[in-house]
Amino acid sequence: GGLFGLVAPALGLLYVVARGSFGGVASAAGLAFVVAYVASLAVDDAPRRPPSPEAREAAFLQSRTSRLERLAMAFWTSSFSYFPTSLVVAPEAAAAFAEKEEEEESSNGGATHAKKPKRKFLFAVHPHGIHCWPLNMLSFPDSELNRRFPGLRATGLAASIMFRLPVIRELFLWSGYVDASRAVAARALDHGSLFVCTGGEREALATTPGVDRVVLATRKGFVKLAIQKGADL
């Protein structure tokens, strides 16, 4: 996450313990921490800095090699099984995915990484719902999409407000999301593929059980962006 992304949970736990032991002193320290954390949200530009392809690859590899990351992924993937998803790929899309760049050797003992798609993609996801569950297919390393096309790395777009919410922003940053402003989206697409839930908040508020409502008539910016950047939509 951002400036306090890694230390916030640990410090929060320490604060709870310390408050029980030291009372007012811990309360003052806790207040100072909260003020510092909230102030950092105003100056930390992590949500507006799309990760480079190298950074995305490093994060993906860490999810496979770090014990803590593997435990976290086991938790998330088990929860996803409650809402099972399936992947259906049209033949023309499968052909586009199959176009790979030349496999590159890493500097780590001559090891090789998975071949990356030669083309860039902009994935438009709908409907949003209360929680845009289909985005999990694109944002988590062990999804069915990633297993079928292992070289595909994509950055997600999330509403600006999500990066102003303490702790929540850290979860979005950890999952590979950036601010959904047009300028940030354009930079992210320069680095690689992109995914976005096109209906946004308006579509989420239109959620009704058993009814598939999609807000699309006034949401054409992602189409223009894909055309400008030469990305497959």
JSON list of N, CA and C in Angstrom, two decimals, residues 86-150:
[
{"chain": "A", "resi": 86, "resn": "SER", "atom": "N", "xyz": [-16.75, -18.84, -13.78]},
{"chain": "A", "resi": 86, "resn": "SER", "atom": "CA", "xyz": [-16.18, -19.64, -14.86]},
{"chain": "A", "resi": 86, "resn": "SER", "atom": "C", "xyz": [-15.70, -18.71, -15.96]},
{"chain": "A", "resi": 87, "resn": "LEU", "atom": "N", "xyz": [-14.72, -19.15, -16.70]},
{"chain": "A", "resi": 87, "resn": "LEU", "atom": "CA", "xyz": [-14.11, -18.34, -17.75]},
{"chain": "A", "resi": 87, "resn": "LEU", "atom": "C", "xyz": [-14.49, -18.89, -19.12]},
{"chain": "A", "resi": 88, "resn": "VAL", "atom": "N", "xyz": [-15.11, -18.04, -19.93]},
{"chain": "A", "resi": 88, "resn": "VAL", "atom": "CA", "xyz": [-15.45, -18.40, -21.30]},
{"chain": "A", "resi": 88, "resn": "VAL", "atom": "C", "xyz": [-14.74, -17.42, -22.21]},
{"chain": "A", "resi": 89, "resn": "VAL", "atom": "N", "xyz": [-13.86, -17.92, -23.06]},
{"chain": "A", "resi": 89, "resn": "VAL", "atom": "CA", "xyz": [-13.05, -17.07, -23.93]},
{"chain": "A", "resi": 89, "resn": "VAL", "atom": "C", "xyz": [-13.47, -17.29, -25.39]},
{"chain": "A", "resi": 90, "resn": "ALA", "atom": "N", "xyz": [-13.89, -16.21, -26.05]},
{"chain": "A", "resi": 90, "resn": "ALA", "atom": "CA", "xyz": [-14.25, -16.29, -27.46]},
{"chain": "A", "resi": 90, "resn": "ALA", "atom": "C", "xyz": [-13.01, -16.65, -28.29]},
{"chain": "A", "resi": 91, "resn": "PRO", "atom": "N", "xyz": [-13.19, -17.36, -29.40]},
{"chain": "A", "resi": 91, "resn": "PRO", "atom": "CA", "xyz": [-12.03, -17.79, -30.20]},
{"chain": "A", "resi": 91, "resn": "PRO", "atom": "C", "xyz": [-11.12, -16.64, -30.62]},
{"chain": "A", "resi": 92, "resn": "GLU", "atom": "N", "xyz": [-11.71, -15.50, -31.02]},
{"chain": "A", "resi": 92, "resn": "GLU", "atom": "CA", "xyz": [-10.88, -14.39, -31.47]},
{"chain": "A", "resi": 92, "resn": "GLU", "atom": "C", "xyz": [-10.08, -13.80, -30.31]},
{"chain": "A", "resi": 93, "resn": "ALA", "atom": "N", "xyz": [-10.67, -13.82, -29.10]},
{"chain": "A", "resi": 93, "resn": "ALA", "atom": "CA", "xyz": [-9.94, -13.33, -27.93]},
{"chain": "A", "resi": 93, "resn": "ALA", "atom": "C", "xyz": [-8.81, -14.28, -27.57]},
{"chain": "A", "resi": 94, "resn": "ALA", "atom": "N", "xyz": [-9.08, -15.57, -27.66]},
{"chain": "A", "resi": 94, "resn": "ALA", "atom": "CA", "xyz": [-8.04, -16.55, -27.36]},
{"chain": "A", "resi": 94, "resn": "ALA", "atom": "C", "xyz": [-6.86, -16.40, -28.32]},
{"chain": "A", "resi": 95, "resn": "ALA", "atom": "N", "xyz": [-7.15, -16.09, -29.57]},
{"chain": "A", "resi": 95, "resn": "ALA", "atom": "CA", "xyz": [-6.09, -15.90, -30.56]},
{"chain": "A", "resi": 95, "resn": "ALA", "atom": "C", "xyz": [-5.25, -14.66, -30.21]},
{"chain": "A", "resi": 96, "resn": "ALA", "atom": "N", "xyz": [-5.93, -13.60, -29.74]},
{"chain": "A", "resi": 96, "resn": "ALA", "atom": "CA", "xyz": [-5.20, -12.38, -29.36]},
{"chain": "A", "resi": 96, "resn": "ALA", "atom": "C", "xyz": [-4.32, -12.64, -28.15]},
{"chain": "A", "resi": 97, "resn": "PHE", "atom": "N", "xyz": [-4.85, -13.36, -27.16]},
{"chain": "A", "resi": 97, "resn": "PHE", "atom": "CA", "xyz": [-4.07, -13.70, -25.98]},
{"chain": "A", "resi": 97, "resn": "PHE", "atom": "C", "xyz": [-2.85, -14.54, -26.34]},
{"chain": "A", "resi": 98, "resn": "ALA", "atom": "N", "xyz": [-3.01, -15.37, -27.36]},
{"chain": "A", "resi": 98, "resn": "ALA", "atom": "CA", "xyz": [-1.95, -16.32, -27.71]},
{"chain": "A", "resi": 98, "resn": "ALA", "atom": "C", "xyz": [-0.76, -15.65, -28.38]},
{"chain": "A", "resi": 99, "resn": "GLU", "atom": "N", "xyz": [-0.93, -14.43, -28.84]},
{"chain": "A", "resi": 99, "resn": "GLU", "atom": "CA", "xyz": [0.20, -13.72, -29.46]},
{"chain": "A", "resi": 99, "resn": "GLU", "atom": "C", "xyz": [1.15, -13.27, -28.36]},
{"chain": "A", "resi": 100, "resn": "LYS", "atom": "N", "xyz": [2.29, -13.93, -28.26]},
{"chain": "A", "resi": 100, "resn": "LYS", "atom": "CA", "xyz": [3.22, -13.68, -27.17]},
{"chain": "A", "resi": 100, "resn": "LYS", "atom": "C", "xyz": [4.44, -12.91, -27.64]},
{"chain": "A", "resi": 101, "resn": "GLU", "atom": "N", "xyz": [4.99, -12.13, -26.69]},
{"chain": "A", "resi": 101, "resn": "GLU", "atom": "CA", "xyz": [6.29, -11.53, -26.93]},
{"chain": "A", "resi": 101, "resn": "GLU", "atom": "C", "xyz": [7.36, -12.59, -26.74]},
{"chain": "A", "resi": 102, "resn": "GLU", "atom": "N", "xyz": [8.55, -12.32, -27.22]},
{"chain": "A", "resi": 102, "resn": "GLU", "atom": "CA", "xyz": [9.65, -13.27, -27.04]},
{"chain": "A", "resi": 102, "resn": "GLU", "atom": "C", "xyz": [9.94, -13.46, -25.55]},
{"chain": "A", "resi": 103, "resn": "GLU", "atom": "N", "xyz": [10.16, -14.69, -25.17]},
{"chain": "A", "resi": 103, "resn": "GLU", "atom": "CA", "xyz": [10.47, -14.99, -23.78]},
{"chain": "A", "resi": 103, "resn": "GLU", "atom": "C", "xyz": [11.80, -14.37, -23.41]},
{"chain": "A", "resi": 104, "resn": "GLU", "atom": "N", "xyz": [11.82, -13.66, -22.28]},
{"chain": "A", "resi": 104, "resn": "GLU", "atom": "CA", "xyz": [13.02, -12.97, -21.87]},
{"chain": "A", "resi": 104, "resn": "GLU", "atom": "C", "xyz": [13.67, -13.70, -20.70]},
{"chain": "A", "resi": 105, "resn": "GLU", "atom": "N", "xyz": [15.00, -13.71, -20.70]},
{"chain": "A", "resi": 105, "resn": "GLU", "atom": "CA", "xyz": [15.72, -14.31, -19.59]},
{"chain": "A", "resi": 105, "resn": "GLU", "atom": "C", "xyz": [15.93, -13.28, -18.50]},
{"chain": "A", "resi": 106, "resn": "SER", "atom": "N", "xyz": [15.68, -13.67, -17.28]},
{"chain": "A", "resi": 106, "resn": "SER", "atom": "CA", "xyz": [15.90, -12.77, -16.17]},
{"chain": "A", "resi": 106, "resn": "SER", "atom": "C", "xyz": [17.36, -12.85, -15.75]},
{"chain": "A", "resi": 107, "resn": "SER", "atom": "N", "xyz": [17.78, -11.88, -14.94]},
{"chain": "A", "resi": 107, "resn": "SER", "atom": "CA", "xyz": [19.16, -11.86, -14.46]},
{"chain": "A", "resi": 107, "resn": "SER", "atom": "C", "xyz": [19.37, -12.82, -13.30]},
{"chain": "A", "resi": 108, "resn": "ASN", "atom": "N", "xyz": [18.29, -13.47, -12.88]},
{"chain": "A", "resi": 108, "resn": "ASN", "atom": "CA", "xyz": [18.37, -14.37, -11.73]},
{"chain": "A", "resi": 108, "resn": "ASN", "atom": "C", "xyz": [18.70, -15.78, -12.20]},
{"chain": "A", "resi": 109, "resn": "GLY", "atom": "N", "xyz": [19.98, -16.05, -12.43]},
{"chain": "A", "resi": 109, "resn": "GLY", "atom": "CA", "xyz": [20.42, -17.38, -12.79]},
{"chain": "A", "resi": 109, "resn": "GLY", "atom": "C", "xyz": [19.91, -17.86, -14.13]},
{"chain": "A", "resi": 110, "resn": "GLY", "atom": "N", "xyz": [19.57, -16.93, -15.02]},
{"chain": "A", "resi": 110, "resn": "GLY", "atom": "CA", "xyz": [19.12, -17.33, -16.34]},
{"chain": "A", "resi": 110, "resn": "GLY", "atom": "C", "xyz": [17.70, -17.88, -16.36]},
{"chain": "A", "resi": 111, "resn": "ALA", "atom": "N", "xyz": [16.94, -17.70, -15.27]},
{"chain": "A", "resi": 111, "resn": "ALA", "atom": "CA", "xyz": [15.57, -18.20, -15.22]},
{"chain": "A", "resi": 111, "resn": "ALA", "atom": "C", "xyz": [14.70, -17.40, -16.18]},
{"chain": "A", "resi": 112, "resn": "THR", "atom": "N", "xyz": [13.60, -17.98, -16.60]},
{"chain": "A", "resi": 112, "resn": "THR", "atom": "CA", "xyz": [12.72, -17.31, -17.55]},
{"chain": "A", "resi": 112, "resn": "THR", "atom": "C", "xyz": [11.36, -17.06, -16.92]},
{"chain": "A", "resi": 113, "resn": "HIS", "atom": "N", "xyz": [10.75, -15.95, -17.32]},
{"chain": "A", "resi": 113, "resn": "HIS", "atom": "CA", "xyz": [9.41, -15.61, -16.87]},
{"chain": "A", "resi": 113, "resn": "HIS", "atom": "C", "xyz": [8.41, -16.10, -17.89]},
{"chain": "A", "resi": 114, "resn": "ALA", "atom": "N", "xyz": [7.13, -16.12, -17.49]},
{"chain": "A", "resi": 114, "resn": "ALA", "atom": "CA", "xyz": [6.09, -16.50, -18.43]},
{"chain": "A", "resi": 114, "resn": "ALA", "atom": "C", "xyz": [6.03, -15.49, -19.58]},
{"chain": "A", "resi": 115, "resn": "LYS", "atom": "N", "xyz": [5.76, -15.99, -20.76]},
{"chain": "A", "resi": 115, "resn": "LYS", "atom": "CA", "xyz": [5.66, -15.10, -21.91]},
{"chain": "A", "resi": 115, "resn": "LYS", "atom": "C", "xyz": [4.48, -14.14, -21.74]},
{"chain": "A", "resi": 116, "resn": "LYS", "atom": "N", "xyz": [4.71, -12.89, -22.09]},
{"chain": "A", "resi": 116, "resn": "LYS", "atom": "CA", "xyz": [3.68, -11.86, -21.94]},
{"chain": "A", "resi": 116, "resn": "LYS", "atom": "C", "xyz": [2.92, -11.69, -23.25]},
{"chain": "A", "resi": 117, "resn": "PRO", "atom": "N", "xyz": [1.64, -11.30, -23.18]},
{"chain": "A", "resi": 117, "resn": "PRO", "atom": "CA", "xyz": [0.89, -11.04, -24.41]},
{"chain": "A", "resi": 117, "resn": "PRO", "atom": "C", "xyz": [1.55, -9.92, -25.22]},
{"chain": "A", "resi": 118, "resn": "LYS", "atom": "N", "xyz": [1.51, -10.08, -26.53]},
{"chain": "A", "resi": 118, "resn": "LYS", "atom": "CA", "xyz": [2.12, -9.08, -27.41]},
{"chain": "A", "resi": 118, "resn": "LYS", "atom": "C", "xyz": [1.25, -7.84, -27.49]},
{"chain": "A", "resi": 119, "resn": "ARG", "atom": "N", "xyz": [-0.05, -8.01, -27.28]},
{"chain": "A", "resi": 119, "resn": "ARG", "atom": "CA", "xyz": [-0.98, -6.90, -27.40]},
{"chain": "A", "resi": 119, "resn": "ARG", "atom": "C", "xyz": [-1.46, -6.45, -26.03]},
{"chain": "A", "resi": 120, "resn": "LYS", "atom": "N", "xyz": [-1.99, -5.20, -25.97]},
{"chain": "A", "resi": 120, "resn": "LYS", "atom": "CA", "xyz": [-2.55, -4.66, -24.74]},
{"chain": "A", "resi": 120, "resn": "LYS", "atom": "C", "xyz": [-4.07, -4.83, -24.78]},
{"chain": "A", "resi": 121, "resn": "PHE", "atom": "N", "xyz": [-4.64, -5.00, -23.61]},
{"chain": "A", "resi": 121, "resn": "PHE", "atom": "CA", "xyz": [-6.08, -5.22, -23.52]},
{"chain": "A", "resi": 121, "resn": "PHE", "atom": "C", "xyz": [-6.71, -4.27, -22.51]},
{"chain": "A", "resi": 122, "resn": "LEU", "atom": "N", "xyz": [-7.94, -3.83, -22.80]},
{"chain": "A", "resi": 122, "resn": "LEU", "atom": "CA", "xyz": [-8.73, -3.08, -21.85]},
{"chain": "A", "resi": 122, "resn": "LEU", "atom": "C", "xyz": [-9.99, -3.90, -21.60]},
{"chain": "A", "resi": 123, "resn": "PHE", "atom": "N", "xyz": [-10.11, -4.44, -20.40]},
{"chain": "A", "resi": 123, "resn": "PHE", "atom": "CA", "xyz": [-11.25, -5.27, -20.04]},
{"chain": "A", "resi": 123, "resn": "PHE", "atom": "C", "xyz": [-12.34, -4.41, -19.40]},
{"chain": "A", "resi": 124, "resn": "ALA", "atom": "N", "xyz": [-13.52, -4.40, -20.02]},
{"chain": "A", "resi": 124, "resn": "ALA", "atom": "CA", "xyz": [-14.67, -3.66, -19.49]},
{"chain": "A", "resi": 124, "resn": "ALA", "atom": "C", "xyz": [-15.59, -4.66, -18.80]},
{"chain": "A", "resi": 125, "resn": "VAL", "atom": "N", "xyz": [-15.80, -4.49, -17.49]},
{"chain": "A", "resi": 125, "resn": "VAL", "atom": "CA", "xyz": [-16.53, -5.46, -16.69]},
{"chain": "A", "resi": 125, "resn": "VAL", "atom": "C", "xyz": [-17.89, -4.90, -16.29]},
{"chain": "A", "resi": 126, "resn": "HIS", "atom": "N", "xyz": [-18.92, -5.73, -16.35]},
{"chain": "A", "resi": 126, "resn": "HIS", "atom": "CA", "xyz": [-20.25, -5.33, -15.92]},
{"chain": "A", "resi": 126, "resn": "HIS", "atom": "C", "xyz": [-21.05, -6.58, -15.57]},
{"chain": "A", "resi": 127, "resn": "PRO", "atom": "N", "xyz": [-22.10, -6.48, -14.77]},
{"chain": "A", "resi": 127, "resn": "PRO", "atom": "CA", "xyz": [-22.51, -5.28, -14.04]},
{"chain": "A", "resi": 127, "resn": "PRO", "atom": "C", "xyz": [-21.68, -5.10, -12.77]},
{"chain": "A", "resi": 128, "resn": "HIS", "atom": "N", "xyz": [-21.77, -3.90, -12.17]},
{"chain": "A", "resi": 128, "resn": "HIS", "atom": "CA", "xyz": [-21.00, -3.61, -10.98]},
{"chain": "A", "resi": 128, "resn": "HIS", "atom": "C", "xyz": [-21.52, -4.38, -9.76]},
{"chain": "A", "resi": 129, "resn": "GLY", "atom": "N", "xyz": [-22.83, -4.28, -9.51]},
{"chain": "A", "resi": 129, "resn": "GLY", "atom": "CA", "xyz": [-23.39, -4.91, -8.32]},
{"chain": "A", "resi": 129, "resn": "GLY", "atom": "C", "xyz": [-22.93, -4.18, -7.06]},
{"chain": "A", "resi": 130, "resn": "ILE", "atom": "N", "xyz": [-23.29, -4.72, -5.90]},
{"chain": "A", "resi": 130, "resn": "ILE", "atom": "CA", "xyz": [-22.84, -4.13, -4.65]},
{"chain": "A", "resi": 130, "resn": "ILE", "atom": "C", "xyz": [-21.32, -4.23, -4.55]},
{"chain": "A", "resi": 131, "resn": "HIS", "atom": "N", "xyz": [-20.81, -5.38, -4.91]},
{"chain": "A", "resi": 131, "resn": "HIS", "atom": "CA", "xyz": [-19.35, -5.56, -5.03]},
{"chain": "A", "resi": 131, "resn": "HIS", "atom": "C", "xyz": [-19.10, -6.16, -6.40]},
{"chain": "A", "resi": 132, "resn": "CYS", "atom": "N", "xyz": [-18.16, -5.55, -7.14]},
{"chain": "A", "resi": 132, "resn": "CYS", "atom": "CA", "xyz": [-17.93, -6.01, -8.52]},
{"chain": "A", "resi": 132, "resn": "CYS", "atom": "C", "xyz": [-17.11, -7.30, -8.49]},
{"chain": "A", "resi": 133, "resn": "TRP", "atom": "N", "xyz": [-17.78, -8.40, -8.20]},
{"chain": "A", "resi": 133, "resn": "TRP", "atom": "CA", "xyz": [-17.11, -9.68, -8.01]},
{"chain": "A", "resi": 133, "resn": "TRP", "atom": "C", "xyz": [-16.34, -10.17, -9.24]},
{"chain": "A", "resi": 134, "resn": "PRO", "atom": "N", "xyz": [-16.81, -9.93, -10.47]},
{"chain": "A", "resi": 134, "resn": "PRO", "atom": "CA", "xyz": [-16.05, -10.42, -11.63]},
{"chain": "A", "resi": 134, "resn": "PRO", "atom": "C", "xyz": [-14.63, -9.87, -11.72]},
{"chain": "A", "resi": 135, "resn": "LEU", "atom": "N", "xyz": [-14.35, -8.74, -11.06]},
{"chain": "A", "resi": 135, "resn": "LEU", "atom": "CA", "xyz": [-13.00, -8.19, -11.11]},
{"chain": "A", "resi": 135, "resn": "LEU", "atom": "C", "xyz": [-11.98, -9.12, -10.46]},
{"chain": "A", "resi": 136, "resn": "ASN", "atom": "N", "xyz": [-12.44, -10.02, -9.59]},
{"chain": "A", "resi": 136, "resn": "ASN", "atom": "CA", "xyz": [-11.51, -10.96, -8.95]},
{"chain": "A", "resi": 136, "resn": "ASN", "atom": "C", "xyz": [-10.83, -11.84, -10.00]},
{"chain": "A", "resi": 137, "resn": "MET", "atom": "N", "xyz": [-11.51, -12.07, -11.11]},
{"chain": "A", "resi": 137, "resn": "MET", "atom": "CA", "xyz": [-10.92, -12.89, -12.17]},
{"chain": "A", "resi": 137, "resn": "MET", "atom": "C", "xyz": [-9.68, -12.20, -12.75]},
{"chain": "A", "resi": 138, "resn": "LEU", "atom": "N", "xyz": [-9.62, -10.88, -12.63]},
{"chain": "A", "resi": 138, "resn": "LEU", "atom": "CA", "xyz": [-8.54, -10.12, -13.24]},
{"chain": "A", "resi": 138, "resn": "LEU", "atom": "C", "xyz": [-7.51, -9.65, -12.23]},
{"chain": "A", "resi": 139, "resn": "SER", "atom": "N", "xyz": [-7.89, -9.54, -10.95]},
{"chain": "A", "resi": 139, "resn": "SER", "atom": "CA", "xyz": [-6.99, -8.89, -9.99]},
{"chain": "A", "resi": 139, "resn": "SER", "atom": "C", "xyz": [-6.21, -9.85, -9.11]},
{"chain": "A", "resi": 140, "resn": "PHE", "atom": "N", "xyz": [-6.54, -11.15, -9.16]},
{"chain": "A", "resi": 140, "resn": "PHE", "atom": "CA", "xyz": [-5.84, -12.09, -8.28]},
{"chain": "A", "resi": 140, "resn": "PHE", "atom": "C", "xyz": [-5.01, -13.09, -9.08]},
{"chain": "A", "resi": 141, "resn": "PRO", "atom": "N", "xyz": [-3.78, -13.35, -8.64]},
{"chain": "A", "resi": 141, "resn": "PRO", "atom": "CA", "xyz": [-2.85, -14.18, -9.40]},
{"chain": "A", "resi": 141, "resn": "PRO", "atom": "C", "xyz": [-3.34, -15.60, -9.69]},
{"chain": "A", "resi": 142, "resn": "ASP", "atom": "N", "xyz": [-4.11, -16.18, -8.78]},
{"chain": "A", "resi": 142, "resn": "ASP", "atom": "CA", "xyz": [-4.51, -17.57, -8.96]},
{"chain": "A", "resi": 142, "resn": "ASP", "atom": "C", "xyz": [-5.90, -17.72, -9.58]},
{"chain": "A", "resi": 143, "resn": "SER", "atom": "N", "xyz": [-6.35, -16.69, -10.28]},
{"chain": "A", "resi": 143, "resn": "SER", "atom": "CA", "xyz": [-7.66, -16.79, -10.92]},
{"chain": "A", "resi": 143, "resn": "SER", "atom": "C", "xyz": [-7.58, -17.72, -12.13]},
{"chain": "A", "resi": 144, "resn": "GLU", "atom": "N", "xyz": [-8.75, -18.12, -12.62]},
{"chain": "A", "resi": 144, "resn": "GLU", "atom": "CA", "xyz": [-8.80, -19.00, -13.78]},
{"chain": "A", "resi": 144, "resn": "GLU", "atom": "C", "xyz": [-8.19, -18.32, -15.01]},
{"chain": "A", "resi": 145, "resn": "LEU", "atom": "N", "xyz": [-8.40, -17.00, -15.13]},
{"chain": "A", "resi": 145, "resn": "LEU", "atom": "CA", "xyz": [-7.83, -16.26, -16.25]},
{"chain": "A", "resi": 145, "resn": "LEU", "atom": "C", "xyz": [-6.31, -16.30, -16.21]},
{"chain": "A", "resi": 146, "resn": "ASN", "atom": "N", "xyz": [-5.73, -16.11, -15.02]},
{"chain": "A", "resi": 146, "resn": "ASN", "atom": "CA", "xyz": [-4.28, -16.11, -14.91]},
{"chain": "A", "resi": 146, "resn": "ASN", "atom": "C", "xyz": [-3.70, -17.49, -15.16]},
{"chain": "A", "resi": 147, "resn": "ARG", "atom": "N", "xyz": [-4.39, -18.53, -14.73]},
{"chain": "A", "resi": 147, "resn": "ARG", "atom": "CA", "xyz": [-3.89, -19.89, -14.96]},
{"chain": "A", "resi": 147, "resn": "ARG", "atom": "C", "xyz": [-3.91, -20.24, -16.45]},
{"chain": "A", "resi": 148, "resn": "ARG", "atom": "N", "xyz": [-4.91, -19.72, -17.17]},
{"chain": "A", "resi": 148, "resn": "ARG", "atom": "CA", "xyz": [-5.00, -20.03, -18.60]},
{"chain": "A", "resi": 148, "resn": "ARG", "atom": "C", "xyz": [-4.06, -19.18, -19.43]},
{"chain": "A", "resi": 149, "resn": "PHE", "atom": "N", "xyz": [-3.87, -17.92, -19.02]},
{"chain": "A", "resi": 149, "resn": "PHE", "atom": "CA", "xyz": [-2.97, -17.01, -19.74]},
{"chain": "A", "resi": 149, "resn": "PHE", "atom": "C", "xyz": [-1.96, -16.45, -18.75]},
{"chain": "A", "resi": 150, "resn": "PRO", "atom": "N", "xyz": [-0.95, -17.24, -18.39]},
{"chain": "A", "resi": 150, "resn": "PRO", "atom": "CA", "xyz": [-0.07, -16.88, -17.26]},
{"chain": "A", "resi": 150, "resn": "PRO", "atom": "C", "xyz": [0.76, -15.63, -17.45]}
]
